[in-house]
Coordinates of C-alpha atoms and ligand atoms in Angstrom, one line a residue:
M1 CA -135.6 -41.8 119.6
I2 CA -132.2 -40.4 118.8
Q3 CA -133.7 -36.9 119.4
I4 CA -134.9 -38.0 122.9
I5 CA -131.4 -39.4 123.8
L6 CA -129.8 -36.3 122.4
Y7 CA -131.8 -34.0 124.7
T8 CA -131.6 -36.1 127.8
G9 CA -128.5 -34.3 129.0
I10 CA -129.9 -30.9 128.3
I11 CA -133.3 -31.7 129.9
L12 CA -131.6 -32.8 133.0
L13 CA -129.7 -29.6 132.9
S14 CA -132.8 -27.6 132.4
W15 CA -134.1 -28.8 135.7
S16 CA -131.0 -27.3 137.4
L17 CA -131.6 -24.0 135.4
F18 CA -135.4 -23.7 135.9
G19 CA -136.5 -26.4 138.2
N20 CA -136.2 -27.0 141.9
C21 CA -134.3 -30.3 141.9
Q22 CA -131.6 -30.7 144.5
Q23 CA -128.1 -30.1 143.5
N24 CA -124.9 -28.8 144.9
K25 CA -124.6 -25.0 145.3
A26 CA -121.6 -24.7 142.9
D27 CA -123.6 -26.0 140.0
S28 CA -126.6 -23.7 140.6
I29 CA -124.2 -20.8 140.7
L30 CA -122.4 -21.8 137.5
I31 CA -125.4 -22.4 135.3
S32 CA -127.9 -19.8 136.5
I33 CA -128.5 -16.5 134.7
S34 CA -130.3 -13.4 136.0
E35 CA -131.4 -10.0 134.8
K36 CA -128.8 -8.6 137.2
E37 CA -126.1 -10.2 135.0
I38 CA -127.7 -8.8 131.8
I39 CA -128.0 -5.4 133.2
E40 CA -124.4 -5.4 134.6
Y41 CA -122.9 -6.3 131.1
A42 CA -125.3 -3.9 129.3
T43 CA -124.5 -1.0 131.8
K44 CA -120.7 -1.5 131.3
L45 CA -120.8 -1.6 127.6
T46 CA -122.9 1.6 127.3
S47 CA -121.0 3.5 129.8
A48 CA -119.2 6.8 129.1
E49 CA -116.0 4.9 129.6
F50 CA -116.4 3.3 126.2
D51 CA -117.6 6.6 124.6
G52 CA -120.3 5.0 122.4
R53 CA -117.9 2.3 121.1
L54 CA -117.3 3.9 117.7
S55 CA -115.3 1.3 115.7
G56 CA -111.6 2.2 115.6
S57 CA -111.8 4.8 118.4
P58 CA -110.0 4.4 121.8
G59 CA -113.4 3.8 123.4
Y60 CA -114.1 0.9 121.1
L61 CA -110.8 -0.7 121.7
K62 CA -111.3 -0.4 125.4
S63 CA -114.6 -2.2 125.2
A64 CA -113.1 -4.9 123.1
Q65 CA -110.5 -5.4 125.9
W66 CA -113.2 -5.6 128.4
I67 CA -115.0 -8.4 126.5
A68 CA -111.8 -10.3 126.1
S69 CA -111.1 -10.1 129.8
K70 CA -114.5 -11.7 130.5
F71 CA -113.7 -14.4 127.9
E72 CA -110.4 -15.0 129.6
E73 CA -112.1 -15.1 133.0
W74 CA -114.5 -17.9 131.8
G75 CA -111.8 -19.9 130.1
I76 CA -112.9 -19.2 126.6
K77 CA -110.0 -19.8 124.2
P78 CA -108.6 -16.8 122.3
M79 CA -109.0 -17.1 118.5
G80 CA -107.8 -13.8 117.2
D81 CA -104.3 -12.8 115.8
N82 CA -101.2 -14.3 117.5
G83 CA -102.9 -16.1 120.3
S84 CA -105.0 -13.0 121.3
Y85 CA -108.7 -12.4 121.2
F86 CA -108.4 -9.7 118.6
Q87 CA -108.6 -9.8 114.9
Y88 CA -107.5 -6.4 113.6
F89 CA -108.4 -4.6 110.5
D90 CA -108.2 -1.1 109.0
N91 CA -111.0 1.2 110.3
A92 CA -110.5 5.0 109.9
Y93 CA -112.8 7.0 112.1
T94 CA -113.8 10.6 112.8
K95 CA -113.8 12.2 116.3
V96 CA -116.8 14.6 116.6
F97 CA -116.0 17.0 119.4
D98 CA -119.4 18.7 119.8
S99 CA -122.7 18.6 118.0
G100 CA -121.9 21.7 115.8
S101 CA -124.8 23.7 114.3
V102 CA -127.3 23.9 111.5
S103 CA -129.2 27.1 110.8
Y104 CA -131.4 28.3 108.0
Q105 CA -132.0 32.0 106.9
F106 CA -135.1 32.5 105.0
I107 CA -138.0 34.9 104.5
N108 CA -141.1 34.1 106.6
E109 CA -144.8 34.7 106.0
K110 CA -144.5 38.2 107.4
V111 CA -141.8 38.8 104.8
N112 CA -139.1 39.2 107.4
I113 CA -135.6 37.7 107.0
V114 CA -135.2 35.2 109.8
E115 CA -132.5 32.8 111.0
K116 CA -133.7 29.6 112.6
K117 CA -131.1 27.7 114.6
Y118 CA -131.9 23.9 115.0
H119 CA -131.3 21.6 117.8
F120 CA -129.5 18.3 118.2
P121 CA -130.8 15.6 118.5
E122 CA -134.4 16.9 118.1
E123 CA -133.9 18.5 114.7
Y124 CA -130.6 17.4 113.3
F125 CA -127.6 15.2 113.9
P126 CA -124.0 16.2 113.0
G127 CA -122.4 14.4 110.2
Q128 CA -120.3 11.6 111.7
N129 CA -117.6 12.0 109.1
S130 CA -118.0 15.6 108.4
G131 CA -114.9 17.7 107.7
S132 CA -114.2 20.4 110.3
G133 CA -115.3 24.0 109.8
T134 CA -118.2 26.2 108.8
I135 CA -119.9 26.4 105.4
D136 CA -122.7 28.6 104.3
G137 CA -124.4 28.8 101.0
E138 CA -127.5 28.5 98.8
L139 CA -129.4 25.2 98.7
V140 CA -130.2 22.8 95.9
Y141 CA -132.5 19.8 96.3
V142 CA -131.1 16.9 94.2
G143 CA -133.6 14.1 94.9
F144 CA -131.6 10.9 95.7
G145 CA -128.3 12.3 94.6
I146 CA -127.9 9.6 91.9
T147 CA -126.4 9.7 88.5
A148 CA -127.1 6.4 86.8
P149 CA -127.0 6.8 83.0
E150 CA -127.5 3.0 82.3
L151 CA -130.7 3.3 84.2
G152 CA -131.8 6.5 82.5
Y153 CA -131.7 8.4 85.8
D154 CA -129.8 11.5 86.8
D155 CA -130.7 13.7 89.7
Y156 CA -128.0 16.2 88.6
E157 CA -129.2 16.6 85.0
G158 CA -129.6 20.2 83.9
I159 CA -128.8 21.7 87.4
D160 CA -125.7 23.6 88.5
V161 CA -124.6 22.7 92.0
K162 CA -121.1 24.2 92.0
G163 CA -120.4 25.9 95.4
K164 CA -123.9 24.9 96.7
I165 CA -125.1 23.1 99.7
L166 CA -127.2 20.1 98.6
V167 CA -130.3 18.5 100.2
F168 CA -130.7 14.9 99.3
E169 CA -132.4 11.7 100.3
Y170 CA -131.2 8.4 101.9
G171 CA -131.8 5.2 99.9
L172 CA -133.1 4.6 96.5
P173 CA -136.1 5.7 94.5
V174 CA -136.9 2.0 94.0
N175 CA -137.5 -0.7 96.4
G176 CA -136.3 -4.4 96.5
E177 CA -139.1 -5.5 94.2
N178 CA -137.8 -3.5 91.3
K179 CA -136.6 -5.7 88.5
D180 CA -133.4 -3.8 88.1
I181 CA -132.8 -3.7 91.9
E182 CA -129.3 -5.3 91.5
K183 CA -128.2 -2.5 89.2
W184 CA -129.5 0.2 91.6
V185 CA -127.7 -1.3 94.7
P186 CA -124.3 0.5 94.0
Y187 CA -126.1 3.8 94.2
D188 CA -127.6 3.1 97.6
Y189 CA -124.2 3.6 99.4
H190 CA -123.7 6.9 101.2
Q191 CA -120.1 6.8 100.1
Y192 CA -121.3 6.8 96.5
K193 CA -123.7 9.7 97.1
F194 CA -120.9 11.7 98.7
K195 CA -118.6 11.1 95.9
N196 CA -121.2 12.0 93.3
A197 CA -122.0 15.3 95.1
I198 CA -118.4 16.3 95.3
A199 CA -117.8 15.4 91.7
H200 CA -120.6 17.9 90.8
G201 CA -118.9 20.7 92.9
A202 CA -121.0 20.7 96.1
I203 CA -119.4 22.2 99.2
G204 CA -121.6 20.2 101.7
W205 CA -125.0 18.9 102.2
L206 CA -128.0 18.2 104.4
Y207 CA -128.7 14.5 104.3
I208 CA -132.4 13.8 104.9
N209 CA -132.7 11.1 107.7
K210 CA -132.0 12.2 111.2
L211 CA -129.7 9.8 112.9
A212 CA -126.0 9.1 113.7
N213 CA -124.3 7.2 110.9
P214 CA -120.6 6.5 110.7
N215 CA -121.1 4.5 107.4
T216 CA -120.0 7.3 105.3
S217 CA -116.8 8.8 103.9
Y218 CA -114.7 11.6 105.3
N219 CA -113.9 14.4 102.9
Y220 CA -111.6 17.1 104.2
D221 CA -113.3 20.1 102.7
I222 CA -116.9 18.9 103.0
V223 CA -119.2 19.8 105.9
Y224 CA -122.6 18.1 106.3
A225 CA -125.3 17.1 108.7
H226 CA -128.4 14.8 108.9
I227 CA -131.7 16.6 109.1
G228 CA -135.2 15.6 110.2
D229 CA -138.8 16.7 109.3
E230 CA -138.6 20.0 111.0
V231 CA -135.7 21.3 108.9
V232 CA -136.9 19.7 105.7
N233 CA -140.3 21.2 106.1
D234 CA -139.0 24.7 106.8
I235 CA -136.8 24.7 103.8
F236 CA -139.4 23.3 101.5
N237 CA -142.2 25.6 102.8
A238 CA -140.1 28.7 102.5
S239 CA -139.5 27.7 98.9
G240 CA -143.2 27.1 98.3
K241 CA -142.8 23.4 97.8
N242 CA -144.6 20.5 99.0
Y243 CA -141.9 18.1 100.1
K244 CA -144.0 15.0 100.5
E245 CA -145.6 15.3 97.1
I246 CA -142.3 16.0 95.4
R247 CA -140.6 12.9 96.9
E248 CA -143.6 10.7 96.1
N249 CA -143.6 11.9 92.5
I250 CA -139.9 11.0 92.1
V251 CA -140.4 7.5 93.5
N252 CA -143.7 6.9 91.6
N253 CA -142.6 8.0 88.2
L254 CA -138.8 7.3 88.7
K255 CA -138.3 10.8 87.2
P256 CA -135.7 13.2 88.9
N257 CA -137.0 16.6 90.0
S258 CA -134.1 18.7 91.3
F259 CA -134.3 22.5 91.8
E260 CA -132.9 25.4 93.7
L261 CA -134.3 26.2 97.1
I262 CA -134.9 29.6 98.7
G263 CA -132.8 30.7 101.6
K264 CA -129.3 30.0 102.9
V265 CA -127.9 27.4 105.2
T266 CA -125.0 27.5 107.7
I267 CA -123.4 24.3 108.9
T268 CA -120.7 24.0 111.5
A269 CA -118.8 20.9 112.4
N270 CA -115.9 20.4 114.9
T271 CA -114.1 17.1 114.0
K272 CA -110.8 15.4 113.5
H273 CA -110.3 12.4 111.3
F274 CA -108.0 9.5 112.1
E275 CA -107.2 7.8 108.8
D276 CA -104.8 5.1 109.9
S277 CA -106.7 3.7 112.8
K278 CA -107.4 0.0 113.3
S279 CA -110.3 -1.8 114.8
C280 CA -110.8 -5.4 115.7
N281 CA -113.2 -8.4 116.0
V282 CA -113.2 -10.1 119.4
I283 CA -113.0 -13.8 118.8
G284 CA -113.2 -16.7 121.4
M285 CA -114.0 -20.3 121.2
I286 CA -115.2 -23.2 123.3
E287 CA -113.6 -26.2 121.8
G288 CA -115.6 -29.3 121.1
T289 CA -115.0 -32.4 123.2
D290 CA -115.4 -35.0 120.5
P291 CA -112.1 -35.8 118.8
T292 CA -113.7 -35.8 115.3
L293 CA -116.6 -33.4 115.6
K294 CA -114.6 -30.6 117.3
S295 CA -113.2 -29.7 113.9
E296 CA -116.7 -28.5 113.0
V297 CA -117.7 -25.1 114.3
I298 CA -120.9 -23.2 115.0
I299 CA -120.4 -19.4 114.8
I300 CA -122.5 -17.0 116.8
G301 CA -121.9 -13.3 116.5
A302 CA -123.0 -9.8 117.2
H303 CA -121.5 -6.5 116.4
H304 CA -120.3 -4.6 119.4
D305 CA -119.4 -1.4 117.9
G306 CA -121.9 1.5 118.3
V307 CA -122.3 5.0 116.9
G308 CA -120.0 6.8 119.3
N309 CA -120.5 10.2 120.6
L310 CA -121.7 13.3 118.8
G311 CA -121.3 15.8 121.6
K312 CA -123.8 13.6 123.4
L313 CA -123.0 9.9 124.2
L314 CA -124.8 7.5 121.9
P315 CA -124.9 4.4 124.3
S316 CA -125.8 2.1 121.5
A317 CA -127.6 -0.3 123.9
L318 CA -130.3 -2.0 121.7
D319 CA -128.1 -1.6 118.7
N320 CA -126.2 -3.7 119.7
A321 CA -124.9 -4.0 123.3
S322 CA -128.0 -6.2 123.5
G323 CA -126.8 -8.9 121.0
V324 CA -123.3 -8.9 122.7
V325 CA -124.8 -9.1 126.2
D326 CA -127.0 -12.0 125.1
I327 CA -124.1 -13.9 123.6
M328 CA -121.8 -13.1 126.6
A329 CA -124.3 -14.5 129.2
A330 CA -124.7 -17.7 127.0
A331 CA -121.0 -18.0 126.5
R332 CA -120.5 -17.8 130.2
M333 CA -123.0 -20.5 130.8
L334 CA -121.6 -22.7 128.1
A335 CA -118.1 -22.4 129.4
Q336 CA -119.2 -23.3 132.8
S337 CA -121.8 -25.9 131.8
P338 CA -121.5 -29.5 133.0
V339 CA -122.9 -30.6 129.6
K340 CA -120.0 -30.1 127.1
P341 CA -120.4 -29.4 123.3
K342 CA -119.0 -32.0 121.0
R343 CA -118.6 -29.5 118.2
S344 CA -116.7 -26.3 118.7
I345 CA -118.6 -22.9 119.3
L346 CA -116.9 -19.7 118.0
F347 CA -118.0 -16.4 119.4
I348 CA -117.4 -13.3 117.2
M349 CA -118.0 -9.8 118.5
F350 CA -117.7 -7.8 115.3
G351 CA -116.2 -4.4 115.0
G352 CA -116.9 -1.9 112.2
E353 CA -120.5 -3.0 111.5
E354 CA -121.8 0.6 111.7
C355 CA -118.9 1.7 109.4
G356 CA -120.1 -0.7 106.7
L357 CA -119.9 -4.2 107.9
L358 CA -116.1 -4.0 108.1
G359 CA -115.5 -6.7 110.7
S360 CA -117.7 -9.3 109.3
T361 CA -116.4 -8.7 105.9
F362 CA -112.8 -9.0 107.1
Y363 CA -113.6 -12.2 108.9
V364 CA -115.2 -14.0 105.9
N365 CA -112.0 -12.9 103.9
N366 CA -109.8 -14.1 106.7
P367 CA -111.7 -17.0 108.4
K368 CA -110.4 -18.9 111.4
F369 CA -112.0 -22.1 110.2
P370 CA -112.6 -23.3 106.6
K371 CA -116.1 -22.5 105.4
K372 CA -116.9 -26.2 104.8
K373 CA -116.3 -26.9 108.6
V374 CA -118.8 -24.2 109.6
V375 CA -122.1 -25.7 110.5
C376 CA -123.8 -22.3 110.5
M377 CA -123.5 -18.7 111.5
I378 CA -126.0 -17.1 113.8
N379 CA -126.3 -13.4 114.1
L380 CA -127.8 -11.2 116.8
D381 CA -128.5 -7.5 116.1
M382 CA -130.9 -5.4 118.2
V383 CA -132.1 -8.4 120.3
G384 CA -133.3 -7.0 123.6
N385 CA -136.7 -5.3 123.3
G386 CA -139.9 -7.3 123.3
K387 CA -142.0 -10.3 124.4
G388 CA -141.5 -12.7 121.7
L389 CA -138.5 -14.6 120.0
A390 CA -137.7 -15.1 116.4
L391 CA -135.5 -17.1 114.1
W392 CA -135.2 -15.1 111.0
G393 CA -134.1 -17.3 108.2
G394 CA -134.2 -20.3 110.5
E395 CA -136.9 -22.1 108.4
S396 CA -134.3 -22.7 105.6
Y397 CA -132.1 -24.7 108.0
P398 CA -134.6 -26.8 109.9
E399 CA -131.8 -29.3 110.9
I400 CA -130.2 -26.5 112.8
S401 CA -133.1 -24.3 113.9
K402 CA -135.1 -27.2 115.2
H403 CA -132.8 -27.2 118.3
F404 CA -133.8 -23.7 119.1
T405 CA -137.5 -24.2 118.5
Y406 CA -137.2 -27.3 120.7
A407 CA -135.5 -25.3 123.5
N408 CA -138.2 -22.7 123.3
T409 CA -141.1 -25.1 123.3
H410 CA -139.8 -27.1 126.2
F411 CA -137.9 -24.6 128.4
I412 CA -138.5 -21.0 127.5
R413 CA -142.1 -20.9 126.2
R414 CA -142.2 -17.6 124.5
T415 CA -144.1 -17.0 121.2
M416 CA -141.5 -17.6 118.4
R417 CA -141.7 -16.5 114.9
T418 CA -139.7 -18.0 112.1
S419 CA -139.1 -17.2 108.5
E420 CA -137.2 -18.4 105.5
A421 CA -133.8 -17.1 104.5
R422 CA -134.0 -14.8 101.6
P423 CA -131.2 -14.0 99.0
V424 CA -129.6 -10.7 99.7
K425 CA -130.6 -8.5 96.8
T426 CA -130.3 -5.1 98.2
R427 CA -127.4 -3.4 100.1
P428 CA -126.4 -5.9 102.9
R429 CA -127.4 -4.4 106.3
T430 CA -126.2 -6.9 108.8
D431 CA -123.2 -9.1 109.5
G432 CA -125.4 -12.1 108.9
A433 CA -126.0 -10.9 105.4
V434 CA -122.2 -10.8 104.8
F435 CA -122.0 -14.5 105.8
T436 CA -125.1 -15.4 103.6
M437 CA -123.6 -13.6 100.6
N438 CA -120.3 -15.6 101.2
G439 CA -122.1 -19.0 101.1
Y440 CA -122.6 -19.6 104.7
K441 CA -125.7 -21.0 106.2
S442 CA -126.8 -18.1 108.3
F443 CA -129.8 -17.0 110.3
A444 CA -130.6 -14.5 112.9
I445 CA -132.1 -14.7 116.4
G446 CA -134.4 -11.8 117.1
T447 CA -136.8 -10.4 119.6
T448 CA -140.4 -9.3 118.5
D449 CA -143.4 -7.5 120.0
G450 CA -141.3 -4.6 121.3
V451 CA -142.5 -3.1 124.5
K452 CA -140.3 -0.1 124.6
P453 CA -139.8 2.7 122.1
V454 CA -136.8 2.1 119.8
Y455 CA -134.3 5.0 119.6
Y456 CA -132.2 3.9 116.6
H457 CA -128.7 5.6 116.4
H458 CA -129.9 8.1 119.0
P459 CA -128.7 9.3 122.4
L460 CA -131.8 7.6 124.0
D461 CA -130.7 4.2 122.9
N462 CA -129.5 3.6 126.5
V463 CA -130.0 0.8 129.0
D464 CA -133.6 1.9 129.7
A465 CA -134.4 1.0 126.1
L466 CA -133.8 -2.7 126.9
T467 CA -136.1 -5.4 128.4
P468 CA -133.7 -7.5 130.5
D469 CA -136.3 -10.4 130.9
I470 CA -136.3 -11.2 127.2
M471 CA -132.5 -10.9 127.1
V472 CA -132.3 -13.5 129.8
D473 CA -134.5 -15.8 127.7
V474 CA -132.4 -15.2 124.5
A475 CA -129.3 -16.1 126.4
K476 CA -131.0 -19.3 127.6
L477 CA -132.2 -20.0 124.0
I478 CA -128.6 -19.6 122.7
Y479 CA -127.3 -21.9 125.4
F480 CA -129.7 -24.7 124.8
G481 CA -129.9 -24.3 121.1
L482 CA -126.1 -24.3 120.6
L483 CA -125.7 -27.3 122.9
G484 CA -128.4 -29.1 120.8
V485 CA -126.7 -28.3 117.4
A486 CA -123.1 -29.0 118.9
N487 CA -124.2 -32.5 120.1
D488 CA -126.5 -33.5 117.2
D489 CA -125.1 -36.8 116.0
E490 CA -127.3 -36.8 112.9
L491 CA -126.1 -33.4 111.5
Ligands
ZN501 ZN1 -126.8 -2.9 114.6

């Protein structure tokens, strides 16, 4: 019964959103949402003006200003530092001026010495925190680049890498199911691998996994790049090694297998590091209308930083202009909605996610509301490609997620998948995980059944990689779901 009363206002509203009932024109303008609006925001965020929104860079800060200007236009209250929308934190970044170069000199089948130059983005990506300059040298494969004596594992044992260029793997040789996974996690960080390589005397490296990644450390004298299958296969084939088999054996036996490779590599990078730069979260709020309940807050967030520009713009559309746009459209509707929330709703557009979850970590350490007053935190990351909807982790908080499933069943009618929240045992990969680890109820809204190819951390992650119709529905889902939670008297 209470449920029915609770939704009455929203159902009436849904008629004005989706139905044909008569109403005045102003209302229909205020609470409608279109693909046009979605595309407009997404086009702006992914434009060259914001230079790929690398956290801490001038382009990022400009995009933060733009979001804040929209919040202000819609009457959303600033909740950052000193009455502004911005919550600042330290965020060093590296400007990459061009895509640099990677080439490999080796002896081919015809016993000729050849030099093969590779292409960005097809075969390699420049290191996003590479030092500037050119290095050349001999190559050593060091597996996962890990020295973990307490786990009886050392990729550097018995091999001299001083003055060499290393080739090593992303990730860990174990997965989340391993009984010692928690002990392995510190070795999963790129920053750790870089430090360990430097400690062993390397001058640079080729990191196996071809993508843009600012979540690394800058080291003045080190030059590095990320490589894909083509480069890996060339190097291993020229050395008479079967790459796939070698990697599989390391993982299956948990036994390092490091060795010198044949040939020489040259890597060039053209960069400048900005050590003292700052980035920010953009925070706005719609204050609740109930004198008591307004002290309780629902947080919804998405990272709005991207992976910048590597000599080619990385528009960072699906990851994660999509999440930001979904929330912006919902925030605009909520701000202009005739149905008002009793509880408060806090919108956080995080910075520094791609640099290692810096913005969300800073927020949980410097919250704007006491944790016990936060009903839940809902995260959106890569939410704009597909046909279905999802509430990842939502099953663990049915009292909250039921409002979203209800909205979908009654108004949106997409297939919706749900799952239970899982404890974070591996390296946290999303802002939502940072909230979970800090004791918040957190779940994620997602899109499923992708209809377009996903270009993760790639120049082709542009507006064409989005499906605006699902984003319209995600914005509606947020709008109805948040109103349901905010006005639930039983919570
Ligand atoms: Zn992301």
